Short mmCIF file of C-alpha atoms in Angstrom, two decimals:
data_model
loop_
_atom_site.label_atom_id
_atom_site.label_comp_id
_atom_site.label_asym_id
_atom_site.label_seq_id
_atom_site.Cartn_x
_atom_site.Cartn_y
_atom_site.Cartn_z
CA MET A 5 0.00 0.00 0.00
CA LYS A 6 1.26 3.43 -0.85
CA ILE A 7 -0.10 6.65 0.63
CA ILE A 8 1.29 10.12 0.16
CA ILE A 9 -0.35 13.05 1.88
CA SER A 10 0.10 16.71 1.21
CA ASN A 11 -0.33 19.33 3.89
CA ALA A 12 -0.49 22.04 1.26
CA SER A 13 -3.51 20.57 -0.50
CA SER A 14 -6.95 21.96 0.22
CA GLU A 15 -8.35 18.42 0.12
CA PRO A 16 -8.82 17.25 3.72
CA ILE A 17 -6.29 14.62 4.80
CA TYR A 18 -8.91 11.97 5.53
CA GLU A 19 -10.15 12.33 1.94
CA GLN A 20 -6.64 12.19 0.50
CA ILE A 21 -6.05 8.86 2.22
CA GLY A 22 -9.48 7.50 1.33
CA ARG A 23 -9.08 8.42 -2.32
CA GLN A 24 -5.70 6.70 -2.53
CA ILE A 25 -6.87 3.52 -0.85
CA LYS A 26 -9.93 3.40 -3.13
CA ALA A 27 -7.78 3.90 -6.21
CA GLN A 28 -5.57 1.00 -5.14
CA ILE A 29 -8.59 -1.23 -4.58
CA ILE A 30 -10.09 -0.33 -7.95
CA SER A 31 -6.79 -0.81 -9.79
CA GLY A 32 -6.35 -4.17 -8.09
CA ASP A 33 -3.13 -3.26 -6.25
CA LEU A 34 -5.07 -4.01 -3.10
CA LYS A 35 -6.97 -7.25 -3.47
CA GLU A 36 -10.07 -8.65 -1.84
CA GLY A 37 -9.29 -9.83 1.65
CA ASP A 38 -5.95 -7.99 1.86
CA GLY A 39 -5.30 -6.70 5.36
CA LEU A 40 -5.02 -2.95 5.96
CA PRO A 41 -2.91 -1.42 8.73
CA SER A 42 -4.71 -0.58 11.99
CA ILE A 43 -5.88 3.03 12.40
CA ARG A 44 -3.20 3.53 15.05
CA LYS A 45 -0.42 2.13 12.91
CA LEU A 46 -1.53 4.22 9.93
CA ALA A 47 -1.72 7.37 12.07
CA LYS A 48 1.77 6.79 13.41
CA GLU A 49 3.29 6.10 10.00
CA LEU A 50 1.65 9.10 8.34
CA HIS A 51 2.25 11.39 11.33
CA ILE A 52 -1.39 12.31 11.59
CA SER A 53 -4.14 11.99 14.16
CA VAL A 54 -5.83 8.68 14.96
CA ILE A 55 -9.10 10.55 14.55
CA THR A 56 -8.26 11.27 10.91
CA THR A 57 -7.42 7.67 10.03
CA LYS A 58 -10.49 6.48 11.90
CA ARG A 59 -12.65 8.79 9.85
CA THR A 60 -11.10 7.54 6.61
CA TYR A 61 -11.80 3.92 7.51
CA GLU A 62 -15.34 4.74 8.58
CA GLU A 63 -16.06 6.39 5.23
CA LEU A 64 -14.49 3.54 3.26
CA GLU A 65 -16.52 1.06 5.24
CA LYS A 66 -19.72 2.97 4.58
CA GLU A 67 -18.94 2.93 0.86
CA GLY A 68 -18.37 -0.81 1.02
CA PHE A 69 -14.66 -0.81 0.15
CA ILE A 70 -13.41 -2.27 3.39
CA ASP A 71 -14.66 -4.38 6.27
CA THR A 72 -13.59 -4.22 9.88
CA VAL A 73 -13.71 -7.51 11.70
CA GLY A 74 -13.74 -6.92 15.44
CA GLY A 75 -10.53 -8.11 17.05
CA LYS A 76 -8.98 -9.18 13.74
CA GLY A 77 -8.48 -5.97 11.83
CA THR A 78 -9.52 -4.24 8.66
CA PHE A 79 -9.63 -5.90 5.25
CA VAL A 80 -10.41 -5.03 1.67
CA ALA A 81 -14.07 -6.02 1.25
CA ILE A 82 -15.05 -8.91 -0.95
CA GLN A 83 -16.20 -6.92 -3.94
CA ASN A 84 -19.19 -7.63 -6.00
CA LYS A 85 -17.94 -7.26 -9.62
CA GLU A 86 -21.10 -5.40 -10.60
CA LEU A 87 -20.67 -3.00 -7.70
CA LEU A 88 -17.06 -2.37 -8.61
CA ARG A 89 -18.00 -1.63 -12.20
CA GLU A 90 -20.71 0.68 -10.99
CA LYS A 91 -18.21 2.51 -8.84
CA LYS A 92 -15.86 2.94 -11.74
CA MET A 93 -18.74 4.19 -13.88
CA LYS A 94 -19.58 6.66 -11.16
CA SER A 95 -16.06 7.99 -11.11
CA ILE A 96 -16.10 8.36 -14.92
CA GLU A 97 -19.39 10.21 -14.61
CA ASP A 98 -17.87 12.55 -12.06
CA MET A 99 -14.97 13.31 -14.38
CA MET A 100 -17.38 13.92 -17.25
CA THR A 101 -19.38 16.32 -15.13
CA ASP A 102 -16.19 18.27 -14.46
CA MET A 103 -15.38 18.19 -18.15
CA VAL A 104 -18.81 19.51 -19.11
CA THR A 105 -18.62 22.29 -16.53
CA GLU A 106 -15.21 23.39 -17.79
CA ALA A 107 -16.38 23.20 -21.41
CA GLN A 108 -19.43 25.32 -20.67
CA LYS A 109 -17.25 27.91 -18.98
CA LEU A 110 -15.25 28.21 -22.18
CA GLY A 111 -18.40 28.26 -24.34
CA ILE A 112 -17.58 24.98 -26.10
CA THR A 113 -20.70 23.52 -27.67
CA TYR A 114 -21.97 19.99 -27.14
CA LYS A 115 -21.08 19.17 -30.73
CA GLU A 116 -17.51 20.45 -30.38
CA LEU A 117 -17.08 18.51 -27.19
CA GLN A 118 -18.41 15.38 -28.84
CA GLU A 119 -15.88 15.81 -31.66
CA MET A 120 -13.03 16.24 -29.18
CA LEU A 121 -14.10 13.14 -27.34
CA GLY A 122 -14.46 11.23 -30.59
CA ILE A 123 -10.87 12.05 -31.56
CA LEU A 124 -9.52 11.05 -28.15
CA TYR A 125 -11.55 7.86 -28.07
CA SER A 126 -10.46 6.67 -31.52
CA THR A 127 -6.76 7.48 -31.08
CA ASP A 128 -6.88 5.48 -27.90
CA GLU A 129 -8.35 2.53 -29.76
CA ASP A 130 -5.54 2.38 -32.35
CA MET B 297 -16.11 6.01 24.53
CA ASN B 298 -14.52 6.26 27.98
CA ASN B 299 -12.87 9.42 29.19
CA THR B 300 -9.51 9.21 30.90
CA LEU B 301 -9.89 12.76 32.12
CA GLU B 302 -13.02 14.76 32.81
CA ILE B 303 -12.82 18.30 34.10
CA SER B 304 -15.98 20.24 34.79
CA ASN B 305 -16.53 23.81 35.93
CA LEU B 306 -13.09 24.07 37.44
CA SER B 307 -12.29 27.45 38.99
CA LYS B 308 -9.44 28.91 40.96
CA ASP B 309 -8.97 32.53 41.95
CA TYR B 310 -5.52 34.00 42.48
CA GLY B 311 -6.72 37.59 42.67
CA ASP B 312 -4.82 38.94 39.67
CA PHE B 313 -5.41 35.74 37.69
CA HIS B 314 -8.22 33.26 37.76
CA LEU B 315 -9.12 30.01 36.08
CA ASP B 316 -12.67 30.45 35.02
CA ASN B 317 -15.09 27.56 34.69
CA ILE B 318 -12.76 25.16 32.89
CA THR B 319 -14.55 22.19 31.30
CA PHE B 320 -13.08 19.63 28.92
CA SER B 321 -12.50 15.90 28.65
CA LEU B 322 -9.95 13.59 27.09
CA PRO B 323 -11.23 10.29 25.66
CA THR B 324 -9.12 7.22 26.35
CA GLY B 325 -6.70 6.37 23.57
CA TYR B 326 -5.93 9.87 22.39
CA ILE B 327 -3.36 12.64 22.71
CA MET B 328 -4.53 16.08 23.77
CA GLY B 329 -2.43 19.19 23.39
CA LEU B 330 -3.07 21.99 25.85
CA ILE B 331 -2.08 25.20 24.18
CA GLY B 332 -2.12 28.88 25.04
CA PRO B 333 0.11 31.90 25.44
CA ASN B 334 2.47 32.21 28.41
CA GLY B 335 0.49 32.73 31.58
CA ALA B 336 -2.76 31.41 30.08
CA GLY B 337 -3.23 28.90 32.88
CA LYS B 338 -1.89 25.69 31.29
CA THR B 339 0.46 24.74 34.11
CA THR B 340 -2.13 25.67 36.74
CA ILE B 341 -4.62 23.28 35.13
CA LEU B 342 -2.06 20.46 35.04
CA LYS B 343 -1.07 21.07 38.64
CA ILE B 344 -4.70 21.03 39.76
CA ILE B 345 -5.19 17.71 37.95
CA MET B 346 -2.20 16.36 39.88
CA ASN B 347 -3.59 17.90 43.08
CA LEU B 348 -0.40 19.90 43.58
CA ILE B 349 -2.57 23.00 43.79
CA MET B 350 -5.99 23.03 45.44
CA LYS B 351 -8.95 23.82 43.25
CA GLN B 352 -11.67 26.11 44.60
CA SER B 353 -14.63 24.62 42.82
CA GLY B 354 -15.43 22.15 40.10
CA GLU B 355 -14.74 18.51 39.51
CA VAL B 356 -11.74 16.57 38.22
CA LYS B 357 -12.19 12.90 37.41
CA ILE B 358 -9.38 10.63 36.26
CA PHE B 359 -10.26 7.11 35.06
CA GLY B 360 -13.76 8.01 36.27
CA LEU B 361 -12.54 8.59 39.85
CA ASP B 362 -12.35 11.80 41.84
CA HIS B 363 -8.72 12.93 41.73
CA ARG B 364 -8.54 13.78 45.44
CA GLU B 365 -10.69 11.12 47.00
CA PHE B 366 -8.84 8.40 45.07
CA GLU B 367 -5.53 10.24 44.82
CA VAL B 368 -3.19 7.32 45.51
CA GLU B 369 -5.05 4.90 43.30
CA VAL B 370 -5.21 7.38 40.46
CA LYS B 371 -1.60 8.55 40.71
CA LYS B 372 -0.26 5.02 40.48
CA ARG B 373 -1.54 4.98 36.94
CA ILE B 374 -0.23 8.43 35.98
CA GLY B 375 3.18 9.34 34.61
CA PHE B 376 3.87 13.02 35.18
CA VAL B 377 6.68 14.85 33.40
CA TYR B 378 7.48 18.28 34.82
CA ASP B 379 8.62 21.22 32.71
CA THR B 380 11.90 21.82 34.47
CA PRO B 381 13.45 18.48 35.36
CA ASN B 382 14.21 19.33 38.92
CA TYR B 383 15.77 16.13 40.11
CA TYR B 384 18.47 15.66 42.68
CA GLN B 385 21.23 17.13 40.61
CA HIS B 386 24.07 15.47 42.53
CA LEU B 387 22.78 11.98 41.69
CA ASN B 388 23.32 10.00 38.54
CA LEU B 389 20.41 8.47 36.66
CA LYS B 390 20.84 5.06 38.25
CA GLN B 391 20.73 6.52 41.77
CA LEU B 392 17.72 8.62 40.86
CA LYS B 393 15.91 5.56 39.53
CA ASN B 394 16.69 3.66 42.72
CA THR B 395 15.18 6.52 44.73
CA ILE B 396 11.96 6.70 42.75
CA ALA B 397 11.28 3.08 41.77
CA PRO B 398 10.21 1.84 45.24
CA PHE B 399 7.25 4.25 45.20
CA TYR B 400 5.60 2.33 42.40
CA GLU B 401 4.18 -1.14 42.75
CA LYS B 402 4.25 -1.64 39.04
CA TRP B 403 7.79 -0.38 38.48
CA ASP B 404 9.23 -2.25 35.50
CA GLU B 405 13.01 -2.39 35.51
CA SER B 406 13.26 -3.78 31.99
CA ALA B 407 10.96 -1.05 30.64
CA PHE B 408 13.22 1.52 32.25
CA ASN B 409 16.36 -0.06 30.84
CA SER B 410 14.96 -0.23 27.36
CA LEU B 411 14.02 3.46 27.48
CA VAL B 412 17.51 4.30 28.75
CA ASP B 413 18.95 2.36 25.82
CA ARG B 414 16.63 3.88 23.34
CA PHE B 415 17.30 7.44 24.50
CA GLU B 416 21.04 6.64 24.82
CA LEU B 417 21.16 7.94 28.38
CA PRO B 418 24.27 7.47 30.50
CA LEU B 419 23.46 5.82 33.84
CA ASN B 420 26.59 6.88 35.68
CA LYS B 421 26.87 10.52 34.72
CA LYS B 422 25.79 13.19 37.23
CA LEU B 423 22.42 14.72 36.35
CA LYS B 424 23.78 18.24 36.63
CA LYS B 425 25.99 17.47 33.64
CA PHE B 426 23.02 16.42 31.49
CA SER B 427 21.99 18.52 28.49
CA LYS B 428 18.39 19.75 28.38
CA GLY B 429 17.46 17.01 25.95
CA MET B 430 19.02 14.33 28.14
CA ALA B 431 17.28 15.70 31.23
CA MET B 432 13.90 15.67 29.49
CA LYS B 433 14.46 12.14 28.21
CA SER B 434 15.42 11.03 31.73
CA SER B 435 12.20 12.52 33.12
CA ILE B 436 10.26 10.65 30.48
CA ALA B 437 12.08 7.38 31.09
CA ILE B 438 11.31 7.67 34.82
CA ALA B 439 7.69 8.68 34.22
CA LEU B 440 7.01 5.85 31.80
CA SER B 441 8.53 2.91 33.62
CA HIS B 442 5.56 1.98 35.78
CA HIS B 443 3.07 1.21 33.00
CA ALA B 444 1.18 4.46 33.39
CA ASP B 445 -2.12 4.66 31.51
CA PHE B 446 -2.26 8.43 31.56
CA ILE B 447 0.79 10.52 30.77
CA ILE B 448 0.75 14.20 31.68
CA MET B 449 3.57 16.40 30.47
CA ASP B 450 4.12 20.07 31.12
CA GLU B 451 5.99 21.70 28.24
CA PRO B 452 7.92 18.54 27.36
CA THR B 453 9.47 20.03 24.24
CA SER B 454 10.50 23.43 25.56
CA GLY B 455 14.18 24.14 25.06
CA LEU B 456 14.72 21.02 22.95
CA ASP B 457 16.32 21.13 19.53
CA PRO B 458 14.25 20.06 16.50
CA VAL B 459 15.90 16.64 16.30
CA VAL B 460 15.17 15.63 19.89
CA ARG B 461 11.74 17.20 19.59
CA ARG B 462 10.83 15.09 16.60
CA GLU B 463 12.18 12.02 18.35
CA LEU B 464 9.99 12.76 21.35
CA LEU B 465 6.84 13.33 19.29
CA ASP B 466 7.45 10.12 17.35
CA PHE B 467 7.85 8.33 20.65
CA LEU B 468 4.48 9.66 21.86
CA ARG B 469 2.82 8.34 18.72
CA GLU B 470 4.44 5.00 19.28
CA LEU B 471 3.01 4.87 22.81
CA MET B 472 -0.43 5.46 21.36
CA GLN B 473 -0.31 2.15 19.52
CA ASP B 474 -1.79 0.96 22.80
CA GLU B 475 -5.37 2.22 22.70
CA ASN B 476 -5.69 2.16 26.50
CA LYS B 477 -3.20 4.96 26.98
CA SER B 478 -3.90 8.68 26.94
CA ILE B 479 -1.59 11.65 26.87
CA LEU B 480 -2.15 15.26 27.90
CA PHE B 481 0.69 17.65 27.20
CA SER B 482 0.99 21.39 27.31
CA SER B 483 3.03 23.48 24.96
CA HIS B 484 3.16 26.96 23.61
CA VAL B 485 4.93 25.60 20.55
CA THR B 486 2.08 25.29 18.10
CA THR B 487 3.84 22.98 15.64
CA ASP B 488 4.32 20.31 18.33
CA ILE B 489 0.62 20.22 18.92
CA GLU B 490 -0.16 20.26 15.20
CA GLN B 491 2.13 17.29 14.73
CA ALA B 492 1.18 15.11 17.66
CA ALA B 493 -2.24 15.91 19.07
CA ASP B 494 -5.61 14.33 18.32
CA TYR B 495 -7.46 16.89 20.44
CA ILE B 496 -6.57 20.52 20.99
CA THR B 497 -7.63 22.47 24.04
CA TYR B 498 -6.87 26.14 23.75
CA VAL B 499 -6.68 28.23 26.93
CA ASP B 500 -6.29 31.97 27.13
CA GLY B 501 -6.60 34.25 30.14
CA GLY B 502 -7.74 31.39 32.37
CA LYS B 503 -10.61 30.44 30.04
CA ILE B 504 -11.14 27.67 27.51
CA VAL B 505 -11.39 29.15 24.02
CA PHE B 506 -12.10 25.74 22.49
CA SER B 507 -11.52 22.03 23.07
CA LYS B 508 -12.00 20.02 19.88
CA THR B 509 -10.45 17.41 17.64
CA LYS B 510 -7.58 18.76 15.58
CA ASP B 511 -9.46 18.02 12.37
CA GLU B 512 -12.46 20.05 13.52
CA VAL B 513 -10.23 22.98 14.38
CA PHE B 514 -8.59 23.04 10.97
CA GLU B 515 -11.82 22.54 9.08
CA GLN B 516 -13.55 25.32 10.96
CA TYR B 517 -10.91 28.03 10.97
CA ALA B 518 -9.51 29.67 7.85
CA LEU B 519 -7.46 32.71 6.95
CA VAL B 520 -9.27 35.07 4.63
CA LYS B 521 -7.20 37.53 2.63
CA GLY B 522 -8.32 40.26 0.31
CA GLY B 523 -8.32 43.93 -0.61
CA ASN B 524 -9.23 46.55 1.95
CA ASP B 525 -12.35 47.48 -0.04
CA LEU B 526 -13.94 44.26 1.28
CA ILE B 527 -13.54 45.31 4.89
CA ASP B 528 -16.03 47.46 6.72
CA ASP B 529 -17.66 47.40 10.15
CA GLU B 530 -20.25 44.92 8.92
CA THR B 531 -17.95 42.38 7.20
CA LYS B 532 -15.48 42.57 10.09
CA LYS B 533 -18.03 40.73 12.20
CA ASN B 534 -17.11 37.53 10.34
CA PHE B 535 -13.69 37.51 11.90
CA VAL B 536 -12.22 36.43 15.17
CA GLY B 537 -9.51 38.99 14.49
CA VAL B 538 -8.40 41.07 11.51
CA ARG B 539 -5.16 42.70 10.59
CA THR B 540 -5.27 45.37 7.92
CA GLY B 541 -2.27 46.63 6.05
CA GLU B 542 -1.59 49.07 3.27
CA PHE B 543 -2.19 46.50 0.54
CA GLY B 544 -4.94 44.37 1.99
CA PHE B 545 -6.32 42.58 5.00
CA GLU B 546 -5.88 39.23 6.62
CA GLY B 547 -8.52 37.88 8.98
CA LEU B 548 -9.22 34.69 10.85
CA THR B 549 -12.72 33.26 10.57
CA SER B 550 -14.06 30.49 12.74
CA ASP B 551 -16.74 29.71 10.18
CA MET B 552 -15.24 29.25 6.74
CA ALA B 553 -18.60 28.51 5.08
CA ALA B 554 -20.15 31.76 6.34
CA ALA B 555 -17.12 33.79 5.29
CA LYS B 556 -17.26 32.32 1.79
CA LYS B 557 -20.87 33.48 1.48
CA VAL B 558 -19.86 37.02 2.38
CA PHE B 559 -16.65 37.39 0.39
CA GLY B 560 -17.20 34.87 -2.41
CA GLU B 561 -14.47 34.75 -4.99
CA ASN B 562 -13.15 38.20 -4.14
CA ALA B 563 -11.05 36.82 -1.31
CA ILE B 564 -8.49 34.08 -0.88
CA TYR B 565 -9.02 31.34 1.71
CA ASP B 566 -5.94 29.76 3.25
CA ARG B 567 -5.56 27.01 5.79
CA ALA B 568 -4.99 28.65 9.17
CA SER B 569 -2.09 27.35 11.21
CA LEU B 570 -2.49 26.90 14.93
CA GLU B 571 -0.21 29.90 15.30
CA ASP B 572 -2.62 32.02 13.23
CA ILE B 573 -5.50 30.78 15.35
CA MET B 574 -3.63 31.67 18.51
CA PHE B 575 -2.56 35.08 17.28
CA PHE B 576 -5.97 36.21 16.11
CA ASN B 577 -7.66 34.88 19.23
CA SER B 578 -5.28 36.76 21.48
CA SER B 579 -6.40 40.00 23.02
CA LYS B 580 -3.69 41.85 21.12
CA SER B 581 -5.27 41.23 17.75
CA LYS B 582 -8.77 41.83 19.09
CA THR B 583 -8.05 45.42 19.99
CA ILE B 584 -7.51 46.23 16.30
CA ARG B 585 -10.93 44.87 15.54
#
């Protein structure tokens, strides 16, 4: 597991950690059933508060990425493939929303945007 | 969640200075930093907890027990590190240990020796020849060798160089791998608290300004910067304190969301450091308000 946090970023630290753990679960670097460090170990290693790491784990658990088994520790949740795909779709949707917002700011039309996307999509396919 | 320490409505009047209705608690398993300017009342609070000074009113409970009624029982489980290591200067560390160890039922010789090793402390050198860092480390080694569940430290990092300081803070974090331990330490060095504390209790003029988790503090407070045209008597109300200069203003808000509604994109919002929070909360910055 790799986690890098920035104190200069405006993104709260608990989100920075959560985002990185999620990315590693989605990419498969962290696999189903893999053990995660305890909140205390993580806090010590990252030089941050136990409260922050606890919050990260609570959020990840709520979203279904990890499971905490009392007395045993925290593990990457057994993922439903459908759910995982849905999550990835959701993150693509989020990025597209950002893209659309930015495009609208610049006055780029739907058609222009579609063309841009078309070019990117086909070059990627080659 | 259990509280290792619970203080409610604590007051003490010294005439020219008084502790006023102090209330806060420290949940078990966490580190709390007690911060405030010199003379804010930090040491007085710690000494009252240890019953070295009598309180006038209010309640102090440690491990759920009254700190005076159950003084002996409670103190067995506390490790207290004083600000100025004021040990018998003519002794060496080994002699000092032999003097103190018999007071504790749970004294653990091997724990002491491993701390001495870890901190590279000489056992046979006279204490008066110790550097400040060595003296502080000795106090800690002594305070932590009887399996204390609650560690109280008054200004443990004062006068230490950055290397020893970092070592000490890392050590505190290591102790907290045991979720049954709690630490309360005072400091006027804001970066120490930013680095090590889970909870921050800020005292000024004998009063609690806030006692919250570190994350709450940093999410709530922000520095707002902008041109002087944004500042008038009305908008100033959004700040805990404001400093205006020739080219713009800088103000501390304790409600970032509200400030963003007022100033929108005309201002810049920066993360406030604990030092900023302390400065703008101090009476000095309030007079400019």
